[in-house]
Short mmCIF file of C-alpha atoms and ligand atoms in Angstrom, two decimals:
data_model
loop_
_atom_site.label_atom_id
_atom_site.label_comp_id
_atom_site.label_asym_id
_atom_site.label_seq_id
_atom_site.Cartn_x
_atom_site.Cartn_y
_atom_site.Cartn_z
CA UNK A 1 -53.15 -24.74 32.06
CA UNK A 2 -55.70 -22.53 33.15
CA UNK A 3 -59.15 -21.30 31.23
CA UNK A 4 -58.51 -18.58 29.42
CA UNK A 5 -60.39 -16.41 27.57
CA UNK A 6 -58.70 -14.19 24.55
CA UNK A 7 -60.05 -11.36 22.44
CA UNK A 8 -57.58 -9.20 20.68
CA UNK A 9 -59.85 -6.76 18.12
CA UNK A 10 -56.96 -4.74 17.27
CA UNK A 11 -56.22 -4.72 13.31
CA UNK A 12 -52.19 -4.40 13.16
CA UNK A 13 -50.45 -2.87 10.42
CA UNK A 14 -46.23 -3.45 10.27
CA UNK A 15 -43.60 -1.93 8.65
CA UNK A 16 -41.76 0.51 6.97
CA UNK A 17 -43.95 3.46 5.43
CA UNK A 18 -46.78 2.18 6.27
CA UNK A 19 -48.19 5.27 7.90
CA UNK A 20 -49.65 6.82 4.56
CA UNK A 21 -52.03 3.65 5.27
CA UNK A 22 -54.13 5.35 7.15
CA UNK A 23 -56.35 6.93 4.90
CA UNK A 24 -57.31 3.60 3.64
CA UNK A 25 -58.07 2.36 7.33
CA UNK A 26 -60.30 5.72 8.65
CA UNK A 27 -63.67 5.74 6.56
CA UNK A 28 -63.90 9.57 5.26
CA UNK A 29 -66.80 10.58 7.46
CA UNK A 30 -65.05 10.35 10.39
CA UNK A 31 -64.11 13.77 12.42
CA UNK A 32 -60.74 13.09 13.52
CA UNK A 33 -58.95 14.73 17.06
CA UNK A 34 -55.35 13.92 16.75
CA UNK A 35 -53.32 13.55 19.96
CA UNK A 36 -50.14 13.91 20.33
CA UNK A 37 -47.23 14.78 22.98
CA UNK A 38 -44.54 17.21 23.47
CA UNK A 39 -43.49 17.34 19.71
CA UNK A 40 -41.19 14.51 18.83
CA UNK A 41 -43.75 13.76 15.81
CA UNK A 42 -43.03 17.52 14.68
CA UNK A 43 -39.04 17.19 14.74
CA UNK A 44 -38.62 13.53 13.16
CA UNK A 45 -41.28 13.91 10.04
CA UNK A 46 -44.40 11.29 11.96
CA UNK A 47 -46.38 14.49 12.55
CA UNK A 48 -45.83 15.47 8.84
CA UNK A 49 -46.51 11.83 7.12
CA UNK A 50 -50.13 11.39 9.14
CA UNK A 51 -50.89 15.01 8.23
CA UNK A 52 -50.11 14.09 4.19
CA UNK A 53 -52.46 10.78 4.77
CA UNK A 54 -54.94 12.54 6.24
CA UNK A 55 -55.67 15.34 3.57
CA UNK A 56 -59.32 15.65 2.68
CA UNK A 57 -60.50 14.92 6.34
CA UNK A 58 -61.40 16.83 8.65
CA UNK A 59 -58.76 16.68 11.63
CA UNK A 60 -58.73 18.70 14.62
CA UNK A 61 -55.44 18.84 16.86
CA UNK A 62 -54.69 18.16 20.55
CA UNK A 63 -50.46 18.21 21.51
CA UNK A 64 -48.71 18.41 25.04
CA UNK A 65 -50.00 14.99 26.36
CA UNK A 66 -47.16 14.14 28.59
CA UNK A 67 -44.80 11.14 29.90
CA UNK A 68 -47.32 9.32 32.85
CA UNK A 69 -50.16 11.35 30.69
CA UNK A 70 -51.84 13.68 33.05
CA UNK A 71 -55.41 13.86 34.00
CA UNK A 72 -55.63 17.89 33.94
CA UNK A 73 -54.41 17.57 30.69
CA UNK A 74 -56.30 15.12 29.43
CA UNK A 75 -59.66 16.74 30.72
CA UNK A 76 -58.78 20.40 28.55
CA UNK A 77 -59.27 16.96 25.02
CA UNK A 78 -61.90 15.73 26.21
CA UNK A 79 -64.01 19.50 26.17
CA UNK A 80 -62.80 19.47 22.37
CA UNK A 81 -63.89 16.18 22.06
CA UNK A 82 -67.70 16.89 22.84
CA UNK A 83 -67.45 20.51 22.03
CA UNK A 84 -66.34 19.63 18.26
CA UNK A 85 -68.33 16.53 18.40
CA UNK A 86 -65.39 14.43 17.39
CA UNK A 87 -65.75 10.69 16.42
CA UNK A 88 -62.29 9.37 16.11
CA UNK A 89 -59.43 9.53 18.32
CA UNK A 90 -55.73 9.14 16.00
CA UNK A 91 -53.50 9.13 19.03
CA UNK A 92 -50.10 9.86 16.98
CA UNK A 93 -46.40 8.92 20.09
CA UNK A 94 -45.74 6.48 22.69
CA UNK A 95 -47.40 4.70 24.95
CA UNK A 96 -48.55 7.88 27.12
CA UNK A 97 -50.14 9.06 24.25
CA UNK A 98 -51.89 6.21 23.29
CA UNK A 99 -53.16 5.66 26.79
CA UNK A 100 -54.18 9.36 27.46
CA UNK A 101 -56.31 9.04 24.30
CA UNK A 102 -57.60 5.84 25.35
CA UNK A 103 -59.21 7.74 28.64
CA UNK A 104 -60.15 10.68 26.42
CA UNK A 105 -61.91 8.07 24.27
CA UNK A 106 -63.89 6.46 27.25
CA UNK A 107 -64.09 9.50 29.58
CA UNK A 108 -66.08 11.33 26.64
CA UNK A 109 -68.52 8.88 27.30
CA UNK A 110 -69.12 9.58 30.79
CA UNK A 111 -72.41 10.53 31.82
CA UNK A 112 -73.05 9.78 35.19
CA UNK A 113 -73.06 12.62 38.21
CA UNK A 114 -69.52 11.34 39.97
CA UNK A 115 -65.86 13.15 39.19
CA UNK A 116 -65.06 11.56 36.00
CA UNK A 117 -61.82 10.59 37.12
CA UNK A 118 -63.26 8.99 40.96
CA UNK A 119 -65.34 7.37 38.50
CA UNK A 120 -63.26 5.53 36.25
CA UNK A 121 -60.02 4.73 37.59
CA UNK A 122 -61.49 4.59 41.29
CA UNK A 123 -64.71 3.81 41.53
CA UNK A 124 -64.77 0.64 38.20
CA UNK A 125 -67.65 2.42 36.72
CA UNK A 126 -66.62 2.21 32.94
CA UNK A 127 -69.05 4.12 30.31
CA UNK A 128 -70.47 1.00 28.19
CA UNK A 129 -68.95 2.93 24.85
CA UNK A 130 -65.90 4.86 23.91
CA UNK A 131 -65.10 7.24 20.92
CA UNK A 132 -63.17 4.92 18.22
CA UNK A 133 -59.46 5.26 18.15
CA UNK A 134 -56.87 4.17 16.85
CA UNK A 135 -52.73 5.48 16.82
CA UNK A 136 -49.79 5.44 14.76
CA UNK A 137 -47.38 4.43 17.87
CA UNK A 138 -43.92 5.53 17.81
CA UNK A 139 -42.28 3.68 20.92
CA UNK A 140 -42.04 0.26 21.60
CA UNK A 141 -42.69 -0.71 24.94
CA UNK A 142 -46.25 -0.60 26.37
CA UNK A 143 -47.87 -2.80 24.40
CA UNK A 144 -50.58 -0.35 24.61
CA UNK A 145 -51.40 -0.66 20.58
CA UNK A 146 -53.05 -3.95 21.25
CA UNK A 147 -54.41 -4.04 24.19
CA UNK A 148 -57.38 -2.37 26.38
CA UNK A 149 -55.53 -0.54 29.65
CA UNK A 150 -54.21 2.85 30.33
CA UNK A 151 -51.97 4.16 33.11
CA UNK A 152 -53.00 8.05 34.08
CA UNK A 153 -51.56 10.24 36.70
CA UNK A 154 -52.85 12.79 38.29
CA UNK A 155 -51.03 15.85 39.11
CA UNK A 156 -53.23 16.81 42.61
CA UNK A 157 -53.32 13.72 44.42
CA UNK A 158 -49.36 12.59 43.20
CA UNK A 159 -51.95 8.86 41.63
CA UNK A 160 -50.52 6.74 39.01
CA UNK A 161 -53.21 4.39 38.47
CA UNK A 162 -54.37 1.82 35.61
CA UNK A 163 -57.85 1.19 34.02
CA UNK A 164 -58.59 -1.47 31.68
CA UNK A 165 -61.47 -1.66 29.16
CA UNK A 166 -62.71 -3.45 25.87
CA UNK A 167 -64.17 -0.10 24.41
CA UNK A 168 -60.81 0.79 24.22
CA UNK A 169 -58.86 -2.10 21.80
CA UNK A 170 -57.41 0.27 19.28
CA UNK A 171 -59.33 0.03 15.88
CA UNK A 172 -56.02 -0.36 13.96
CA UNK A 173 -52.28 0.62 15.17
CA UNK A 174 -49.27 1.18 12.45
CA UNK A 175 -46.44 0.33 13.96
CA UNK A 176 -43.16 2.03 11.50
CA UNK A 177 -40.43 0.61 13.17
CA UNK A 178 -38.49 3.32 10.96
CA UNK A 179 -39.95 6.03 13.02
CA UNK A 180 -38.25 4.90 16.29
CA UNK A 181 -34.54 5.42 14.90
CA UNK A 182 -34.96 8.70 16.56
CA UNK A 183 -35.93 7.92 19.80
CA UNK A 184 -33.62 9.13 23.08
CA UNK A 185 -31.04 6.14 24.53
CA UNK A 186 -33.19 6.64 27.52
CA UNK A 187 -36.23 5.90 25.83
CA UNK A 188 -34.96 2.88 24.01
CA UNK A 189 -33.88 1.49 26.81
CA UNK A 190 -36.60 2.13 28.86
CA UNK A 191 -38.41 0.15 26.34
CA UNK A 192 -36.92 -2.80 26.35
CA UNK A 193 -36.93 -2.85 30.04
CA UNK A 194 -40.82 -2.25 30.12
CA UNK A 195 -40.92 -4.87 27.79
CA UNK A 196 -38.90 -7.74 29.72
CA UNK A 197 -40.28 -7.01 32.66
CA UNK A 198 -44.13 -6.97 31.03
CA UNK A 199 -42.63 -10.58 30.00
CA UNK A 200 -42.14 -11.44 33.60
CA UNK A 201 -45.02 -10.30 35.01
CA UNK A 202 -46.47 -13.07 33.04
CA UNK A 203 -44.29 -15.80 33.01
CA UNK A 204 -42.38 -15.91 36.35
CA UNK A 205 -44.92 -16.95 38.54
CA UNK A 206 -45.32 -20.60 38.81
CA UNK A 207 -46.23 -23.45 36.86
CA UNK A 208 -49.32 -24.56 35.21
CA UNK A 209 -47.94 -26.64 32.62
CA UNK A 210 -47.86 -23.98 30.04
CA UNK A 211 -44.96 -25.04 28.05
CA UNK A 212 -46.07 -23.09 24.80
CA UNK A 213 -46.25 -19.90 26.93
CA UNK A 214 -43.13 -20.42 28.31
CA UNK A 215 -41.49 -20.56 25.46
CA UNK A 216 -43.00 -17.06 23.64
CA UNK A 217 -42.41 -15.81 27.12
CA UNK A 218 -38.70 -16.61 26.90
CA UNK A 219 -37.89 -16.07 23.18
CA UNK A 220 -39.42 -12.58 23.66
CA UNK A 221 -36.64 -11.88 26.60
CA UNK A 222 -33.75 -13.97 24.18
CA UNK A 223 -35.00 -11.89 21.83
CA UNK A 224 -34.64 -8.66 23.41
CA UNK A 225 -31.33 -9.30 25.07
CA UNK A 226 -30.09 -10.27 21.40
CA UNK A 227 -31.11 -7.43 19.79
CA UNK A 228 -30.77 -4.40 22.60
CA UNK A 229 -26.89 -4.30 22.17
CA UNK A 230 -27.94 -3.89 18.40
CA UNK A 231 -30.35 -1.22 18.78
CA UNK A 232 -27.58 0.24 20.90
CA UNK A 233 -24.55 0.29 18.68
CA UNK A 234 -27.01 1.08 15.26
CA UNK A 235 -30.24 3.06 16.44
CA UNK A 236 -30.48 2.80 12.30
CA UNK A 237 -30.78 -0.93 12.68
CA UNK A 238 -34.21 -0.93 11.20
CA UNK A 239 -34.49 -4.89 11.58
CA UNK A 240 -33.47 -4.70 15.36
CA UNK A 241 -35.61 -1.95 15.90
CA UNK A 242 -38.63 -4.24 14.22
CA UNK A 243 -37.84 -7.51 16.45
CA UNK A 244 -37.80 -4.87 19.75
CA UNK A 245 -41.23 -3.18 18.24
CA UNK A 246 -42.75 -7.03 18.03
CA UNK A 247 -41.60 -8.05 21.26
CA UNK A 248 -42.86 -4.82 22.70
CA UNK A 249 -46.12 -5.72 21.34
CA UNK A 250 -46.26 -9.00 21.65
CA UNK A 251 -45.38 -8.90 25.74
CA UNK A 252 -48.69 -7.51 26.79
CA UNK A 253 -50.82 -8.21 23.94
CA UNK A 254 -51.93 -11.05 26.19
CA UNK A 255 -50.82 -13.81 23.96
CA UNK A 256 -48.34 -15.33 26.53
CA UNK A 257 -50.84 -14.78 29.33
CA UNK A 258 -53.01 -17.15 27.66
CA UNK A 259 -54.16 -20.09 30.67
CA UNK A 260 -51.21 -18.84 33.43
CA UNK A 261 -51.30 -17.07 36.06
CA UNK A 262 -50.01 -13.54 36.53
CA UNK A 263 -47.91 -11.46 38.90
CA UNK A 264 -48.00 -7.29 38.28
CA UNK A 265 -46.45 -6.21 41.09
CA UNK A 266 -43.45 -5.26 40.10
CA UNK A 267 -45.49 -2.59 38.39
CA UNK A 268 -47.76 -1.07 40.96
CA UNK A 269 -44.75 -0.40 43.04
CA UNK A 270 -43.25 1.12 40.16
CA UNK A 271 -46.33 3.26 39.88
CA UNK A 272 -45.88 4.76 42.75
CA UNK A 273 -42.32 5.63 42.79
CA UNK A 274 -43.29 7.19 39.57
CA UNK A 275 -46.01 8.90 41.61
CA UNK A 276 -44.20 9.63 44.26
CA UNK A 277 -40.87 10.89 42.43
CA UNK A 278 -41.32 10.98 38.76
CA UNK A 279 -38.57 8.60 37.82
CA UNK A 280 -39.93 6.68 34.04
CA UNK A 281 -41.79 3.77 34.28
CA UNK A 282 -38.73 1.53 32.91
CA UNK A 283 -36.26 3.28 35.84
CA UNK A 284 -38.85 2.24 38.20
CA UNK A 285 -39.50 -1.24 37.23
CA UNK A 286 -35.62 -1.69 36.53
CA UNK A 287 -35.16 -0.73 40.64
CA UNK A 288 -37.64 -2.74 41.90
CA UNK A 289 -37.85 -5.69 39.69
CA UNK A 290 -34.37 -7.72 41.01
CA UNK A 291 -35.32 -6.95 44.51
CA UNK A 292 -38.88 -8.17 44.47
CA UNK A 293 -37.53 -11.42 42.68
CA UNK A 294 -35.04 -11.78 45.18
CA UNK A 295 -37.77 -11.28 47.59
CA UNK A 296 -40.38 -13.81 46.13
CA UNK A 297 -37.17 -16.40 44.98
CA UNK A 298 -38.97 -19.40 46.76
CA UNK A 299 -42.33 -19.34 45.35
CA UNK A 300 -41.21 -18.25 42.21
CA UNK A 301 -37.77 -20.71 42.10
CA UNK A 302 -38.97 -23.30 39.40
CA UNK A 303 -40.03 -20.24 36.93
CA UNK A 304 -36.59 -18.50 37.52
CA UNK A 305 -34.82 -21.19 37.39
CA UNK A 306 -35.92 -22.41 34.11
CA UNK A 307 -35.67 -18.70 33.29
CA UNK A 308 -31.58 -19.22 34.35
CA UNK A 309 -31.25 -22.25 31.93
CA UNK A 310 -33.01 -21.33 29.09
CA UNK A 311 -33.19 -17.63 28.49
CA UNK A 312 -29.39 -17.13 30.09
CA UNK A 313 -27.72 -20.45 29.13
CA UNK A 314 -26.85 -21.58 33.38
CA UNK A 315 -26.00 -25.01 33.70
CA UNK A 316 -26.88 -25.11 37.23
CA UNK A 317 -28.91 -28.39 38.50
CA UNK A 318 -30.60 -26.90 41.96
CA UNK A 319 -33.60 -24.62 41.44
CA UNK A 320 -32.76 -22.19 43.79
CA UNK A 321 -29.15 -21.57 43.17
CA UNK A 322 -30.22 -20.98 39.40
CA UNK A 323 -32.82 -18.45 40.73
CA UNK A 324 -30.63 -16.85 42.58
CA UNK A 325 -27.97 -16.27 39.27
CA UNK A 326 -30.93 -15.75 36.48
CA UNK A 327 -31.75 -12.49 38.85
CA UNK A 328 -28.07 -11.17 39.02
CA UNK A 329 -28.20 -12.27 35.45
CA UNK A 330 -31.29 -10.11 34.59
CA UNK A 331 -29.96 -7.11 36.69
CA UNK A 332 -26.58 -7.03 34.81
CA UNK A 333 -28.40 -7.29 31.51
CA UNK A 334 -30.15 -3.74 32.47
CA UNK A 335 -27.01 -2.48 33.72
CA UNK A 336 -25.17 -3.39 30.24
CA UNK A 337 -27.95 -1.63 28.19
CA UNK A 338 -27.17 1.31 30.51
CA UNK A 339 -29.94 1.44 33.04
CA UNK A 340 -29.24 2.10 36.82
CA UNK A 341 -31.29 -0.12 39.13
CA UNK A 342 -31.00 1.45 42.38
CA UNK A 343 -32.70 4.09 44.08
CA UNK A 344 -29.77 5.95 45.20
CA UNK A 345 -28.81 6.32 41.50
CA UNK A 346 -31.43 8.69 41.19
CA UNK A 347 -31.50 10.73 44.77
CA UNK A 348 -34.48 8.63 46.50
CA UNK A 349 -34.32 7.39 49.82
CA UNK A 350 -35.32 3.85 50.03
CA UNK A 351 -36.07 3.85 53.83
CA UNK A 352 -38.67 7.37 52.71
CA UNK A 353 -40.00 5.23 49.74
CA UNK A 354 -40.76 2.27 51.41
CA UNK A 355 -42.56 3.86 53.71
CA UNK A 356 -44.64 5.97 51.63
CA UNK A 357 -46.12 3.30 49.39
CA UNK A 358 -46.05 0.77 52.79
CA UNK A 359 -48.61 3.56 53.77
CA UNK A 360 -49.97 3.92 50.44
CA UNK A 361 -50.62 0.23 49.93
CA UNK A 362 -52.37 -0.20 53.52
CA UNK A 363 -54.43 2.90 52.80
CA UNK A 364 -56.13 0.96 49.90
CA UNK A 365 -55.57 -2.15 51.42
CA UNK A 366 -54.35 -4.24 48.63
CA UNK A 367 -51.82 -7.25 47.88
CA UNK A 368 -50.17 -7.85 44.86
CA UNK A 369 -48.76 -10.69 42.86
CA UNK A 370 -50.02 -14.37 41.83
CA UNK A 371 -50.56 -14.96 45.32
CA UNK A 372 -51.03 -11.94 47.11
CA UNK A 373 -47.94 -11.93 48.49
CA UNK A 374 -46.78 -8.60 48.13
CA UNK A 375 -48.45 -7.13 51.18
CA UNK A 376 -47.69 -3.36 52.48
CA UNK A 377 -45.53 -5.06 54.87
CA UNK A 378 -43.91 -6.62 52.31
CA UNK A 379 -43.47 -3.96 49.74
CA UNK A 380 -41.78 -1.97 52.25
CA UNK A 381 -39.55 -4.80 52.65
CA UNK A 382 -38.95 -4.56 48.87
CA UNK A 383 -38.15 -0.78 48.22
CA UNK A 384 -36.09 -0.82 51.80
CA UNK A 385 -33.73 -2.70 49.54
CA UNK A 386 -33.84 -1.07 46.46
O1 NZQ H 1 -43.92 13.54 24.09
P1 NZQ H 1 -43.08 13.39 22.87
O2 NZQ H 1 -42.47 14.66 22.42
O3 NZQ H 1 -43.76 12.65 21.77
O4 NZQ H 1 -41.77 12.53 23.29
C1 NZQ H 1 -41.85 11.24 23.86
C2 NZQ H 1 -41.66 11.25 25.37
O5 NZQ H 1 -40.89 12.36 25.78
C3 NZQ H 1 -40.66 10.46 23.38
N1 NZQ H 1 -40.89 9.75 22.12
C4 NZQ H 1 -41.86 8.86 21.81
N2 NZQ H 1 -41.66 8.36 20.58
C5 NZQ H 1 -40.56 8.96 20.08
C6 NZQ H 1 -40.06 9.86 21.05
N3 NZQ H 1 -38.97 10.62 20.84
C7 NZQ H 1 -38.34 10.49 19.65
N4 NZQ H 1 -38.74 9.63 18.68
C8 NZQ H 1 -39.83 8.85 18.86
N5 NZQ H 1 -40.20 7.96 17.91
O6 NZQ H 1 -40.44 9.49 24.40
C9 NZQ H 1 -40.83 10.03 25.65
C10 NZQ H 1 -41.56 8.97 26.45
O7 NZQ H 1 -42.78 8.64 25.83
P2 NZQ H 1 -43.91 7.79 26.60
O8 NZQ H 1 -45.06 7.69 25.70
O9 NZQ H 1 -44.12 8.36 27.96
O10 NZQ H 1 -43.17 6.39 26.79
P3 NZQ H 1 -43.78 4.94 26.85
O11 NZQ H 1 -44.25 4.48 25.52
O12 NZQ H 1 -42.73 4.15 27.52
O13 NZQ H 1 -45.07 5.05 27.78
C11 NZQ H 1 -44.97 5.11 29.18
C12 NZQ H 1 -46.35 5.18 29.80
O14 NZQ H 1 -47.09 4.00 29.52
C13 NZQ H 1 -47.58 3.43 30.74
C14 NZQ H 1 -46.51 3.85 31.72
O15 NZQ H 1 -46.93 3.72 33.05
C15 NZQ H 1 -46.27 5.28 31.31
O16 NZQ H 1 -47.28 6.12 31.80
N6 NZQ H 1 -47.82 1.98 30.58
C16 NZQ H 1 -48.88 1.61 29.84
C17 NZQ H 1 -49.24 0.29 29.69
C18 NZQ H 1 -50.41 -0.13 28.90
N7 NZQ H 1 -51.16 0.77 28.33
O17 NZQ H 1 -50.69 -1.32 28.77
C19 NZQ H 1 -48.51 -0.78 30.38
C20 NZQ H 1 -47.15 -0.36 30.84
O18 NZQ H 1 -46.76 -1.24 31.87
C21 NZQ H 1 -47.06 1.03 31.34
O19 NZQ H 1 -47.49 1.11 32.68
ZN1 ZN H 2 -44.83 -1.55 31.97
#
């Protein structure tokens, strides 16, 4: 195993109706900007049950943060923010939310003379403090309610890019597992796709004799392939929903990245095609996901195969002929919970792709994955195939 270190400030609170907690877990003082997005919380009663907690403080309001939150938007909070001198941040939706209000948090901060935005998610110069925060999330998938990173786009340059920082550890999240019974198929599934694939980024890589990772890694993706068809068939299935919501959580809390090493790629080529074309995050990592694996099988072939044995039952003795079936395996298990996997499916080029983020990539000349494999050269080679 590797060193490791681990902090994880974040104060959870699970379970059904356990929203109306928050006025026990925001001291009174506090002037409170909630965020929000494009109005699910108004339609499905979350925007109603924090407003009834929250009686007797004083709350200002912020909506219209959207999917990949947006930096223009963002920008128009973070005016109120110092304007109204606000002091807490209740970021109230899904992971977009949360993250948006995670920059607002920091980029409120900001005092030096750059473009706030060069600044932080270009140039790694992080204010030292961020307004507190905390959210009531309503979508499992990110992870983003216990950990420190954010993923903002911006709408001018077509960016998608991540910051992390320890200022921004939610204070407290309340995860209702209740409240995502009335989330969109596409949503759910994009969930647990985000989620399994957050899993791999940690775990398939190679090995460091981490057995007690590898096994959270792999009962989080047993556990989401047993409980997806659930989720499916009974979006009222508050149980499934709750296993989905603690795997969701639990995949990039950082728990199972404890000592191992750690891969990521499959996500900043997803970035970009969600840059570049707007598809979700979980369509974008369900494209390129099986075709970077297949790409990487070798170096990653003792991971994926003990992937193939114990997460999808193959009795297959050779490592690389088990590799080879855990990733058809993986890719039909996104195809049976309904998501498409190919470019084509939703009117991209590959051949276009791969050659805008093969340009992108060598523009900020970067390589991704545990061994910085994943060249320009070789993303192209990736998305051709996708
Ligand atoms: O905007 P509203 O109206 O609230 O609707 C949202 C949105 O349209 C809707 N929704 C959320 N909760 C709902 C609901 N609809 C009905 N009932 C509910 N309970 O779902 C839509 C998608 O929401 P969004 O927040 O965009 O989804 P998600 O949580 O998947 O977040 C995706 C964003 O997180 C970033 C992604 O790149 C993307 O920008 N990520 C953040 C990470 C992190 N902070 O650690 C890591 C991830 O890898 C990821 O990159
Ligand atoms: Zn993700």
């Amino acid at each position: 195993m590797q060193n490791f270190e681990f902090y994880g400030p974040t104060h959870l609170v699970f379970g059904k109706d356990t929203i109306k907690e928050l006025s026990r877990l925001i001291p009174k003082d506090r002037k409170i900007l909630i965020t929000y997005g494009g109005g699910s919380i108004k339609s499905n009663g979350v925007y109603d049950q924090v407003k009834q907690a929250l009686q007797g403080y004083n709350v200002f309001e912020f909506g219209g943060i959207e999917p990949n939150p947006k930096f223009e938007t963002l920008a128009k909070a973070i005016e109120i923010v110092k304007k109204e001198d606000i002091n807490f941040l209740l970021a109230v939706g899904g992971g977009s939310v949360l993250d948006g209000t995670k920059f607002i948090a920091l980029a409120s901060k900001y005092t030096g003379d750059d473009d706030v935005y060069d600044a932080i998610m270009k140039h790694g110069k992080l204010p030292n403090s961020a307004v507190e925060l905390a959210d009531v999330i309503t979508l499992p998938a990110t992870g983003s309610e216990m950990n420190c990173g954010g993923v903002i786009s911006k709408i001018s340059t077509s960016e998608k890019l991540a910051f992390h920082s320890p200022h921004v550890f939610p204070k407290f999240s309340i995860i209702d597992p209740s409240v995502t019974f009335t989330l969109p198929v596409r949503q759910t599934i994009n969930g647990i796709v985000d989620t399994f694939v957050h899993t791999m980024e940690f775990n398939c890589t190679y090995d460091v004799n981490s057995p007690l990772q590898d096994i959270w890694a792999m009962g989080i993706l047993r556990t989401l392939i047993s409980e997806a068809p659930k989720v499916l068939a009974n979006p009222q299935d508050y149980d499934a929903r709750a296993n989905l919501f603690w795997c969701a959580t639990c995949g990039l809390n950082y728990w199972i990245s404890c000592g191992v090493p750690q891969d990521w790629s499959t996500h900043m080529i997803g970035h970009e095609l969600t840059a570049f074309y707007g598809i979700d995050h979980g369509q974008s990592l369900a494209i390129v996901e099986p075709r970077l694996l297949r790409n990487q099988k070798v170096a990653k072939s003792y991971k994926l195969a003990k992937i193939a044995r114990e997460v999808f039952g193959i009795q297959e003795s050779v490592d690389l002929k088990a590799a080879d079936m855990a990733i058809d395996k993986i890719e039909e298990f996104y195809n049976s919970i309904g998501m498409k996997t190919k470019l084509a499916d939703y009117g991209i080029n590959p051949q276009e792709a791969a050659e805008k983020i093969r340009e992108r990539f060598k523009e900020r000349n970067v390589a991704f994955g545990e061994k910085c494999a994943i060249t320009a050269d070789v993303a192209y080679d990736i998305v051709k195939a996708c």
